[in-house]
Coordinates of C-alpha atoms in Angstrom, one line a residue:
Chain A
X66 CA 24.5 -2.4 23.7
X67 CA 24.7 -1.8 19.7
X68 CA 21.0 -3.8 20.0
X69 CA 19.5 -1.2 22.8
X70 CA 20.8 1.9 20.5
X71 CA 19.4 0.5 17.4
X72 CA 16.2 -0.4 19.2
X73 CA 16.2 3.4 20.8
X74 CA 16.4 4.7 17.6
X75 CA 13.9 2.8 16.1
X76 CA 11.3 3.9 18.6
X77 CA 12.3 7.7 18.7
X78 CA 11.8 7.4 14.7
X79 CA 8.3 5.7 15.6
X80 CA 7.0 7.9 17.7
X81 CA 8.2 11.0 16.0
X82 CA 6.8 10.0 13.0
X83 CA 3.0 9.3 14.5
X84 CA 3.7 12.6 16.8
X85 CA 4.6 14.4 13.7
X86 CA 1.3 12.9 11.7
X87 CA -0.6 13.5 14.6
X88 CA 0.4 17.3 14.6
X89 CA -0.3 17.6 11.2
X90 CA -4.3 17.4 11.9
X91 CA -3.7 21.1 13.2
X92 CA -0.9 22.4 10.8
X93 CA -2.8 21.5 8.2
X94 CA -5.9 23.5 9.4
X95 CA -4.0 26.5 10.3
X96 CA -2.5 26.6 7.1
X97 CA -5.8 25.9 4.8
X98 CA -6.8 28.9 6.8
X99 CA -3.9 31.2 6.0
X100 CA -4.5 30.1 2.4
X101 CA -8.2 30.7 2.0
X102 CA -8.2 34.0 4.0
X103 CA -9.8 32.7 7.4
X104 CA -8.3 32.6 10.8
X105 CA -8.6 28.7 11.5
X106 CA -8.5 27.4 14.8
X107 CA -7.1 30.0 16.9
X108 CA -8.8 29.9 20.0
X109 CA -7.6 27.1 22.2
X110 CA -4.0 28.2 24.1
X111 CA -1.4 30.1 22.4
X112 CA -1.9 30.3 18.1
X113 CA -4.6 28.1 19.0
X114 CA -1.8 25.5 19.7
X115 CA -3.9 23.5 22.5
X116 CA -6.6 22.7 20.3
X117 CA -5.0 18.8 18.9
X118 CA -4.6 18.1 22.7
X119 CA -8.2 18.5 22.9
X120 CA -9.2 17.2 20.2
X121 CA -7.2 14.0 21.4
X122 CA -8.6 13.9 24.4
X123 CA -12.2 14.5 22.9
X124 CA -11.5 11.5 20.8
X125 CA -10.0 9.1 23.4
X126 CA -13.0 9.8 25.9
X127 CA -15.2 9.4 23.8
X128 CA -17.9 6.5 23.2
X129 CA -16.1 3.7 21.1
X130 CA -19.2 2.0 20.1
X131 CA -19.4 -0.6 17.5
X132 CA -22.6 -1.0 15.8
X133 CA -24.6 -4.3 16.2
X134 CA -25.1 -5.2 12.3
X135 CA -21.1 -5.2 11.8
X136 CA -18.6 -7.9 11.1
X137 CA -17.0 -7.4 14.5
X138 CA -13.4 -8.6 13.7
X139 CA -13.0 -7.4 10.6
X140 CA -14.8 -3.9 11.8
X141 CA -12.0 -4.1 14.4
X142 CA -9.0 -5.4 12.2
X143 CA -9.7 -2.1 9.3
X144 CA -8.6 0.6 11.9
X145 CA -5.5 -1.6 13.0
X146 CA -4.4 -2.1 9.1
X147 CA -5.0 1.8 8.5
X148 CA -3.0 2.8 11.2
X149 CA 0.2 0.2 10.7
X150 CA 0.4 -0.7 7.2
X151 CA 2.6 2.5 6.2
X152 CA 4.0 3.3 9.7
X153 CA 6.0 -0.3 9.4
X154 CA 7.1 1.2 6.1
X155 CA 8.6 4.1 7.2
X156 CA 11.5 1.6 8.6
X157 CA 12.9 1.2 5.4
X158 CA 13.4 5.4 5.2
X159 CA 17.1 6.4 5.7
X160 CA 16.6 9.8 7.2
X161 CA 20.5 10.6 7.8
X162 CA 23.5 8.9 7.3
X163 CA 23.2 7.5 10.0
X164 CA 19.8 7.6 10.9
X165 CA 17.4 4.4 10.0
X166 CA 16.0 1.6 11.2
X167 CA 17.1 -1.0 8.5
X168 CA 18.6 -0.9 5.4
X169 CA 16.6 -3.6 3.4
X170 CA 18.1 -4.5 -0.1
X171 CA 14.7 -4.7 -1.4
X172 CA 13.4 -1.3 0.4
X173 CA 11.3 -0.1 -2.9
X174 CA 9.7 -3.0 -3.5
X175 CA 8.6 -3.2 0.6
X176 CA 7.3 0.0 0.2
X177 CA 5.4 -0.9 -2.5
X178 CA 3.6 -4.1 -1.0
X179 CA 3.0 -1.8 2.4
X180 CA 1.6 0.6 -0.2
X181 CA -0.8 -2.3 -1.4
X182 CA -1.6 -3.7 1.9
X183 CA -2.9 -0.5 3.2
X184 CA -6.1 -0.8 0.7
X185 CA -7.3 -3.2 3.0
X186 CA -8.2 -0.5 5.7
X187 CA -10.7 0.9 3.8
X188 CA -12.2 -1.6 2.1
X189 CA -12.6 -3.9 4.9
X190 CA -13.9 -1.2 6.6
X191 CA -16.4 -0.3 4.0
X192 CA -17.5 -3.8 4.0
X193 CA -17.4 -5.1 7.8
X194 CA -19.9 -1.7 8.1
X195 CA -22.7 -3.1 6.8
X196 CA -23.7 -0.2 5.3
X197 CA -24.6 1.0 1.6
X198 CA -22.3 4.5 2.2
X199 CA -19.3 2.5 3.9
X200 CA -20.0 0.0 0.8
X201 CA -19.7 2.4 -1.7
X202 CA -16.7 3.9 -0.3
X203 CA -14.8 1.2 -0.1
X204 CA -15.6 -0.1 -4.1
X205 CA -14.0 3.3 -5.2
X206 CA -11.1 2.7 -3.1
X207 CA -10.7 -0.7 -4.5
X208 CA -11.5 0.6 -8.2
X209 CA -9.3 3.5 -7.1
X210 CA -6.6 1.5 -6.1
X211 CA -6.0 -1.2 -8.6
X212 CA -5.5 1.8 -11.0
X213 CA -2.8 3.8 -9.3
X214 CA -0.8 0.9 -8.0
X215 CA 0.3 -0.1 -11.7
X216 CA 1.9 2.9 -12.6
X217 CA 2.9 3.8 -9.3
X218 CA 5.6 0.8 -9.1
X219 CA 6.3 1.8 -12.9
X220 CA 6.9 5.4 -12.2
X221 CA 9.7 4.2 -9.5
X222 CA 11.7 1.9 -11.6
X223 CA 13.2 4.2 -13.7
X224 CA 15.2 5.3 -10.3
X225 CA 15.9 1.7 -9.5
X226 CA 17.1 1.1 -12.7
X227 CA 19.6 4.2 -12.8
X228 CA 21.3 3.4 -9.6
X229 CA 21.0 -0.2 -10.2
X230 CA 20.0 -1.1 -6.6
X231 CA 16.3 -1.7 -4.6
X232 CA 18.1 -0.2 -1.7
X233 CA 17.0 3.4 -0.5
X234 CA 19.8 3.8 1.1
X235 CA 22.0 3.5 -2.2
X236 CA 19.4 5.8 -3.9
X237 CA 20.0 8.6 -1.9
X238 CA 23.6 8.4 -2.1
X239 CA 23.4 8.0 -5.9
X240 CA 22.2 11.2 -6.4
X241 CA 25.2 13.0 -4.7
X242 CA 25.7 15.5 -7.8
X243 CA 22.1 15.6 -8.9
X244 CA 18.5 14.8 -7.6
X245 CA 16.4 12.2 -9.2
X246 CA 13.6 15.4 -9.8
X247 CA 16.2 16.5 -13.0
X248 CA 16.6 13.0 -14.8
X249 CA 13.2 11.6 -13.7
X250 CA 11.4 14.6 -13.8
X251 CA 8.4 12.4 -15.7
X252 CA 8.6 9.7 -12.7
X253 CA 8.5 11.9 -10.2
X254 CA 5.0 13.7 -11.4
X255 CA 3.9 10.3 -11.6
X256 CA 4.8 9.3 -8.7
X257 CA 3.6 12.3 -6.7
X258 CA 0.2 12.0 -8.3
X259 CA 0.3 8.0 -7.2
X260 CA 1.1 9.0 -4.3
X261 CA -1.5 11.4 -3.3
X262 CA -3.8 8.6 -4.5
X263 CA -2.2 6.4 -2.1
X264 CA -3.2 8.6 1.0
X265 CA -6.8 8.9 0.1
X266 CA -6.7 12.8 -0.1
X267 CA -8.1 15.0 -2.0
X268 CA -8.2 15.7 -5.4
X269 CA -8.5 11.3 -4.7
X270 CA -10.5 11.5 -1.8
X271 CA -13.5 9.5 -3.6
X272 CA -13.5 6.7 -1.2
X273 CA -14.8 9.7 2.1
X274 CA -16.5 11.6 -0.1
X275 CA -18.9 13.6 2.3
X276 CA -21.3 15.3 -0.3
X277 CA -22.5 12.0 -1.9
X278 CA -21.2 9.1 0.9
X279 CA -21.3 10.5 4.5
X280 CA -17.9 10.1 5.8
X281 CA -17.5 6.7 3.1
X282 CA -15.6 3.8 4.6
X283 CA -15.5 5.1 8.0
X284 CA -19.3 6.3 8.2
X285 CA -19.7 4.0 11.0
X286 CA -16.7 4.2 13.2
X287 CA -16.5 6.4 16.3
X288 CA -13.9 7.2 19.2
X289 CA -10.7 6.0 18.8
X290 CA -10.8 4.0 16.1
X291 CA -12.5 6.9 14.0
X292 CA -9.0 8.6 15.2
X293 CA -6.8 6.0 14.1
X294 CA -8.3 6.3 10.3
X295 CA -7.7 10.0 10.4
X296 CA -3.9 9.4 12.2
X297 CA -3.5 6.7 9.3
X298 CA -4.2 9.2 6.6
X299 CA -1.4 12.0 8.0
X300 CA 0.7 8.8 8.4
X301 CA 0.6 8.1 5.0
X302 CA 1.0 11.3 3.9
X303 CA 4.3 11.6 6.0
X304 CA 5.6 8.3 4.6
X305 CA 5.0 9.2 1.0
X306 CA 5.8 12.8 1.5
X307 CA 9.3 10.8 3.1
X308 CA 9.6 7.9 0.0
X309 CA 9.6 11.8 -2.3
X310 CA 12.2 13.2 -0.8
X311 CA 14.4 10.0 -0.5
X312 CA 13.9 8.6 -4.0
X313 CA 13.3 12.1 -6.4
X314 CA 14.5 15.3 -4.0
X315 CA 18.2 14.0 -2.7
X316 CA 17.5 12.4 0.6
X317 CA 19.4 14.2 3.1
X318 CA 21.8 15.5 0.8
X319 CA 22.0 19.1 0.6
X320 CA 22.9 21.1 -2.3
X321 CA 26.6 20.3 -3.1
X322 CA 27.5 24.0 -5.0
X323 CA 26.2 25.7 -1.9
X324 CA 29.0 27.4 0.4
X325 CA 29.8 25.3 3.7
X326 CA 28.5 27.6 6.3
X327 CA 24.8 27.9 3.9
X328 CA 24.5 24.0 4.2
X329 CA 22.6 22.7 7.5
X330 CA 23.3 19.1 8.9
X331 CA 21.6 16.0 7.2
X332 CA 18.7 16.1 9.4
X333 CA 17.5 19.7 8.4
X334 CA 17.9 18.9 4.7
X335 CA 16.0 16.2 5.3
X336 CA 13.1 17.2 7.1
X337 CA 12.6 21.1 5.0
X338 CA 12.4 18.7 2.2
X339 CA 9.4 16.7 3.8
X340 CA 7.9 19.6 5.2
X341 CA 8.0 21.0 1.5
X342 CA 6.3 17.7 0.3
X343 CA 4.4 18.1 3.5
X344 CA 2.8 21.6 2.5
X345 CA 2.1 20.8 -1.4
X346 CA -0.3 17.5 0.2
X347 CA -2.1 20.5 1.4
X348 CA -2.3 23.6 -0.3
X349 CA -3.7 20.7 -2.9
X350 CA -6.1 20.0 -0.5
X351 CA -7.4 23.8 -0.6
X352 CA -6.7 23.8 -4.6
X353 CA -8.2 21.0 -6.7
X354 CA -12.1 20.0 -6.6
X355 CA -12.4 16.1 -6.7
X356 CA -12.6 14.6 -10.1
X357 CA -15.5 11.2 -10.4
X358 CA -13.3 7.7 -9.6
X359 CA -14.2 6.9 -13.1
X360 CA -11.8 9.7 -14.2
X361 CA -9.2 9.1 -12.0
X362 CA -9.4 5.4 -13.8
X363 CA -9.5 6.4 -17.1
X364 CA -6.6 9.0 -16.3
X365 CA -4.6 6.5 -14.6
X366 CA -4.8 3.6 -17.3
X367 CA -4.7 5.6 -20.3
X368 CA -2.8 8.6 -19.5
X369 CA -0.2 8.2 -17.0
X370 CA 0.4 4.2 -17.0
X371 CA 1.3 5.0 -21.1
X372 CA 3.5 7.7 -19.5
X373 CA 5.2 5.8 -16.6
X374 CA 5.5 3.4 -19.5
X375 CA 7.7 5.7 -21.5
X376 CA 9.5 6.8 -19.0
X377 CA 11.2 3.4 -18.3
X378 CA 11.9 3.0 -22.2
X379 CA 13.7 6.5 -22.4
X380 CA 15.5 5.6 -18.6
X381 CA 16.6 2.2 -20.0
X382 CA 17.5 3.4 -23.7
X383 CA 19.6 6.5 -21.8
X384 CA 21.3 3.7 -19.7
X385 CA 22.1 1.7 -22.3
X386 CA 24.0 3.7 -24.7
X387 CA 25.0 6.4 -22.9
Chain B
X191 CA 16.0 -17.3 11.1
X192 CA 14.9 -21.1 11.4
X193 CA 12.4 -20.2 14.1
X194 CA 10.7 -17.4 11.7
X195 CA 11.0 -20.1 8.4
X196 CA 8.7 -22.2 10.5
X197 CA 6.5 -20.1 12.3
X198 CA 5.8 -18.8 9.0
X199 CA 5.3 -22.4 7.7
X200 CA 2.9 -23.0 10.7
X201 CA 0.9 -19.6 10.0
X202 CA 0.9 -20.4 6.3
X203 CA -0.6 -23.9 6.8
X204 CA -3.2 -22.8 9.7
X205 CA -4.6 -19.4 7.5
X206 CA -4.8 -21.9 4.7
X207 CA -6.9 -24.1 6.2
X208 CA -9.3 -21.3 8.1
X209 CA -9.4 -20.4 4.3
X210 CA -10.8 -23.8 3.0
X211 CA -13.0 -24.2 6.2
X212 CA -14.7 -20.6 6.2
X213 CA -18.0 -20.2 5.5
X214 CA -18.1 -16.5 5.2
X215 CA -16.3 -15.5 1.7
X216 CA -14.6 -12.1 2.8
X217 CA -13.2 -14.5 6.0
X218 CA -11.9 -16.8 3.8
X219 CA -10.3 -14.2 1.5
X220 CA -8.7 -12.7 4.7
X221 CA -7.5 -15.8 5.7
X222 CA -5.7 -16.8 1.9
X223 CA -4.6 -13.0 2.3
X224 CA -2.8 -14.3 5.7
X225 CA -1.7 -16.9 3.9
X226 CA -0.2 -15.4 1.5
X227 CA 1.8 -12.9 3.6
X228 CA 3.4 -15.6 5.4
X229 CA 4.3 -17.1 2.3
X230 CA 6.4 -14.0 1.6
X231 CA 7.6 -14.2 5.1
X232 CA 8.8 -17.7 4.6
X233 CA 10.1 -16.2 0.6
X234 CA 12.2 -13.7 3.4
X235 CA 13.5 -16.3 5.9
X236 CA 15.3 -18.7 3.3
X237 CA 17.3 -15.6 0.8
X238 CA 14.8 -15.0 -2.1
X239 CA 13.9 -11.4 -0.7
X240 CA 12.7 -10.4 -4.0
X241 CA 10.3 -13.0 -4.6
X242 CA 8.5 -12.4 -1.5
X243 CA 8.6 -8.8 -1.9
X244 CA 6.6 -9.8 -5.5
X245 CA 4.6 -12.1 -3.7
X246 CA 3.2 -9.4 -1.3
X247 CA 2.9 -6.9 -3.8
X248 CA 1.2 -9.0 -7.0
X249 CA -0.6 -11.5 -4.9
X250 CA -1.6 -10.1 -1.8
X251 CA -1.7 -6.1 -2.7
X252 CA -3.6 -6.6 -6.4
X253 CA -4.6 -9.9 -6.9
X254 CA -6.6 -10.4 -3.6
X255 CA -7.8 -6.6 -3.8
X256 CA -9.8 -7.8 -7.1
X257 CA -11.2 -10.7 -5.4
X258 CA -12.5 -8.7 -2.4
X259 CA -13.4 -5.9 -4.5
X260 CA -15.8 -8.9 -6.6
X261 CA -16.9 -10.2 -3.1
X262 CA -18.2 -6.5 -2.4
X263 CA -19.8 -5.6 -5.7
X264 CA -21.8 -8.8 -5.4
X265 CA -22.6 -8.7 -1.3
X266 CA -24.2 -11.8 -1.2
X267 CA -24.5 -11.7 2.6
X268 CA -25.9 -14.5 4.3
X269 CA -27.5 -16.6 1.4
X270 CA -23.8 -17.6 0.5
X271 CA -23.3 -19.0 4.1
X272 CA -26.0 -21.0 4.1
X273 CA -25.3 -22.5 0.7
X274 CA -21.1 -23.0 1.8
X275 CA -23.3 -25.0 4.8
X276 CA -24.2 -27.3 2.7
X277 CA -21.4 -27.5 0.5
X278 CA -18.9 -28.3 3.2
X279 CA -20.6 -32.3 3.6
X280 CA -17.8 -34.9 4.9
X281 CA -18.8 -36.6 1.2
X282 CA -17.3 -33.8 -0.5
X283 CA -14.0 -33.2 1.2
X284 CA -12.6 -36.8 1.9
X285 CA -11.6 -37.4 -1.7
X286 CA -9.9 -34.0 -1.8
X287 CA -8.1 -34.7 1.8
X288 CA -7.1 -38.0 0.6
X289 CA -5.4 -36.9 -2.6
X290 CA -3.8 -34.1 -0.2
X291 CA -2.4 -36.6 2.4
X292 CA -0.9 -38.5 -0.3
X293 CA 0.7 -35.5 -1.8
X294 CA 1.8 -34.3 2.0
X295 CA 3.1 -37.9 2.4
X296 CA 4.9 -37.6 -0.9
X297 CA 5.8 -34.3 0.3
X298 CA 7.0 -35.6 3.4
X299 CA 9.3 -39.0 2.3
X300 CA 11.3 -36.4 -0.4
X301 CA 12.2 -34.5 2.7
X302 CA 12.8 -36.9 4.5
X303 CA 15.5 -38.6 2.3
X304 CA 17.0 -35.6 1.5
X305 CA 17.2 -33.2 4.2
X306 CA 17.0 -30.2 2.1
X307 CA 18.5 -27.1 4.1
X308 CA 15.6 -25.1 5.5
X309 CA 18.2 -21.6 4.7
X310 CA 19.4 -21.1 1.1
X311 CA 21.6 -18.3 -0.1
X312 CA 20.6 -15.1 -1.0
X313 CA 19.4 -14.7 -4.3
X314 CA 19.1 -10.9 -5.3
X315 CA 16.9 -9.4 -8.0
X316 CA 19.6 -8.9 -10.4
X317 CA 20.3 -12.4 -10.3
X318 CA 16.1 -13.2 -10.7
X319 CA 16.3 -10.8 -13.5
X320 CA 19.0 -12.1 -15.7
X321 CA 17.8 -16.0 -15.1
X322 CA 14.1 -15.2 -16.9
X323 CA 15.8 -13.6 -19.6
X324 CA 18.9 -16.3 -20.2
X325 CA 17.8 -19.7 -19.6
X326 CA 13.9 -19.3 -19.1
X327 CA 13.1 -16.2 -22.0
X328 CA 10.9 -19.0 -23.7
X329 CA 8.7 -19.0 -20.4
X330 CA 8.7 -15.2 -19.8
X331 CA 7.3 -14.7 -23.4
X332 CA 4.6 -17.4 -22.6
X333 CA 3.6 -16.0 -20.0
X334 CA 3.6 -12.4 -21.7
X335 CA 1.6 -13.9 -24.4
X336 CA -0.7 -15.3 -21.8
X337 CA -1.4 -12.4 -20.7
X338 CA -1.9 -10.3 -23.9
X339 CA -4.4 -12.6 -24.6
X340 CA -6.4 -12.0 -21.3
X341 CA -6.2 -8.3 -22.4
X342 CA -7.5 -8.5 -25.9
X343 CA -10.1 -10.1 -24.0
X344 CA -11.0 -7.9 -21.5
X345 CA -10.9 -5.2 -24.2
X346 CA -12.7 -7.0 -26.7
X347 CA -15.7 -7.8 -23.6
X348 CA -15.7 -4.3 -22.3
X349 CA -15.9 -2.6 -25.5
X350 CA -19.7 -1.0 -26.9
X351 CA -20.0 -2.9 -29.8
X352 CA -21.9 -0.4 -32.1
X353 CA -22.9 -2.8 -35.2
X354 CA -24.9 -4.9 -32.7
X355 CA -26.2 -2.0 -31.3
X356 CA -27.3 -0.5 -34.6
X357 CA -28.9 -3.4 -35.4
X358 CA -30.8 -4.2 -32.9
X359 CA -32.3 -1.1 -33.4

């Protein structure tokens, strides 16, 4: 019985995580409307709110054709990887309490490696393609990658190492009287900034760049497996937006000096928070132009690894003779 | 648990092999990826959760990135296929496999002797943590120094050296 309830809520979490990503598609391009004074799309149903079932079915019905010159399985294997590699993270996310699919002592550092898996979607898709666009897409993302990833793991430890535990779970609950943001205000711009990097958005979209590259990586993927790249991104963006509010913004904690009847269950806390992270994701989106991937390298190694750096020294110094 | 320690074994010792045998590089750095991951898996199944979670994230999330991203810079496409062809001749793998079956026999008569339990305990990273800086500090700063030199290196290599420069001119 206890297996069947843990296995129910595992799949609920599942599929309201890729429902939620999936959704995003049209939140997000109401709300770069509302932002840059347009109207968006409107048109289909109520608010316009049939148009991501159409655009599903558009994309499901549509030709899924794989071009001749590709590597087949690896063409085929890219999609799969973008898709999965952060969903199976979002496991180690305690949402409530008692809401969660495991509780993994080392739930940071599987983040982390999901994190670095995911890579492999677009560069095997930019390679498998066969094609100079998909290439070049891919390279960035690689060059791209191997920058953020460094401080990225840096910019978290200073959490780990003031709670003294891997566990998410034990992070969330070790910031009962304050949030991480206060403490680790310096690891959590970090972090953020990795983290955008991780999901391939914009102002770190280089790798899809559609001025210079086509669509990049996924020039050469249609149908459904064009879909599950674009799901994958808004996946990502959920799980990072998710890994924020667990390890900087207080989990599902609520604000402890606010009067009883002001303070919402676990589950509200915890999702206003994502939708917050949720929102900044996008009004960057409609803010920032894209720097060159050479800046985002150079940034990245000599401005904000040095700074994730000195983060840890301050955390660790604060820890020990404090 | 045991199942999962040795269908990770038997994943481990198949994707190693497609590794060795591919012809196409990215293939072959798939499979060692593969490889690697169920490396980690089997790092899971027997308590050191930590060193697998290192595993997947050094090895198979940066170090295997660098190779592909090499493999991609350089494309080399078919030529390299045709080359591994005739690489791969039964004259140049049965020394190799013979030194390997000795070592798996080796391999094989310690285990046998001993039966070494396939499920340790669980070692956390605390644990990891003070153990490289107790007893093995002498290896950590080694390997730290290792590594310092690799990045002189690299800096030293990737650097515009400006006297040249000036006089070649």
């Amino acid at each position: 019985m206890l297996i069947l309830i843990a296995i129910l809520k595992a799949l609920v979490i599942l599929i309201s995580v890729v429902l939620g990503a999936a959704i995003l598609v049209f939140v997000e391009r109401r709300l770069l409307a509302l932002w840059q004074d347009r109207h968006g799309p409107n048109r289909v149903g109520p608010f316009g709110l049939f148009q991501l079932p159409a655009d599903m079915l558009k994309m499901i019905f549509k030709e899924d054709w794989t071009p001749p010159f590709v590597d087949k399985i690896i063409f085929w294997l890219a999609p799969a990887i973008a898709m999965s590699a952060l969903l199976i993270s979002f496991a180690v996310i305690p949402i409530t309490p008692t809401l969660g699919v495991i509780d993994l002592n080392v739930g940071v550092l599987f983040f982390l490696a999901m994190g670095g898996l995911a890579v492999y979607a677009v560069m095997f898709a930019g390679w498998s393609s066969n094609n100079k666009y998909a290439l070049l897409g891919g390279l960035r993302s690689a060059a791209q990658t191997l920058s953020y990833e460094v401080f990225m793991g840096l910019s978290l430890m200073g959490v780990v190492a003031v709670t003294g535990s891997f566990s998410l779970r034990d992070i969330v609950i070790a910031q009962k009287d304050v949030w991480f943001i206060v403490p680790q205000f310096l690891g959590f711009i970090i972090f953020f900034i990795a983290g955008v990097a991780l999901t391939h958005r914009t102002p770190f979209d280089a790798p899809e760049a559609e001025q210079e590259l086509a669509a990049g990586y996924h020039t050469e993927y249609s149908g459904l497996k064009f879909g599950m790249f674009m799901v994958g991104e808004y996946v990502a963006m959920v799980v990072v937006s998710a890994m924020l509010v667990v390890l900087f913004l207080g989990g599902w904690q609520g604000l402890s000096w606010l009067p009883n009847f002001l303070n919402p269950p676990p589950i509200i806390w915890f999702m206003a928070k994502m939708a917050f992270c949720i929102m900044i994701f996008i009004l960057l989106r409609g803010a920032l132009p894209r720097p060159r991937y050479s800046d985002v390298m150079i940034a990245g190694w000599k401005v904000l690894l040095p700074l994730s750096l000195l983060n840890l020294l301050i955390t660790g110094a604060v820890i020990l003779y404090v | 648990m045991e199942i999962a320690f040795y269908l990770a074994g038997f994943i481990a010792v198949l994707s190693t092999l497609g590794m060795i045998l591919s012809r196409n590089p990215v293939h072959g750095l798939l499979y060692m990826i593969v490889s690697l991951l169920s490396v980690a898996m089997i790092f899971f199944t027997v308590g050191a959760a930590f060193a697998g979670a290192l595993e997947m994230i050094v090895y198979a999330g940066a170090i295997l990135v660098l190779f592909v991203f090499v493999m991609m810079m350089l494309n080399l496409g078919d030529t390299v296929m045709q080359i591994e062809k005739t690489w791969l001749q039964p004259r140049t793998w049965i020394l190799p496999s013979l030194l390997s079956v000795l070592l798996l026999s080796q391999l094989v008569a310690v285990l046998w002797r001993n039966h070494l339990p396939a499920v340790g305990h669980v070692v956390s990273a605390k644990q990891v943590g003070i153990a490289l800086y107790g007893p093995y500090i002498l290896a950590v700063e080694l390997a730290s120094l290792i590594l310092l030199a690799a990045l002189v290196v690299a800096f030293h290599l990737g650097q515009k050296d400006e006297v040249r420069e000036s006089i070649a001119q």
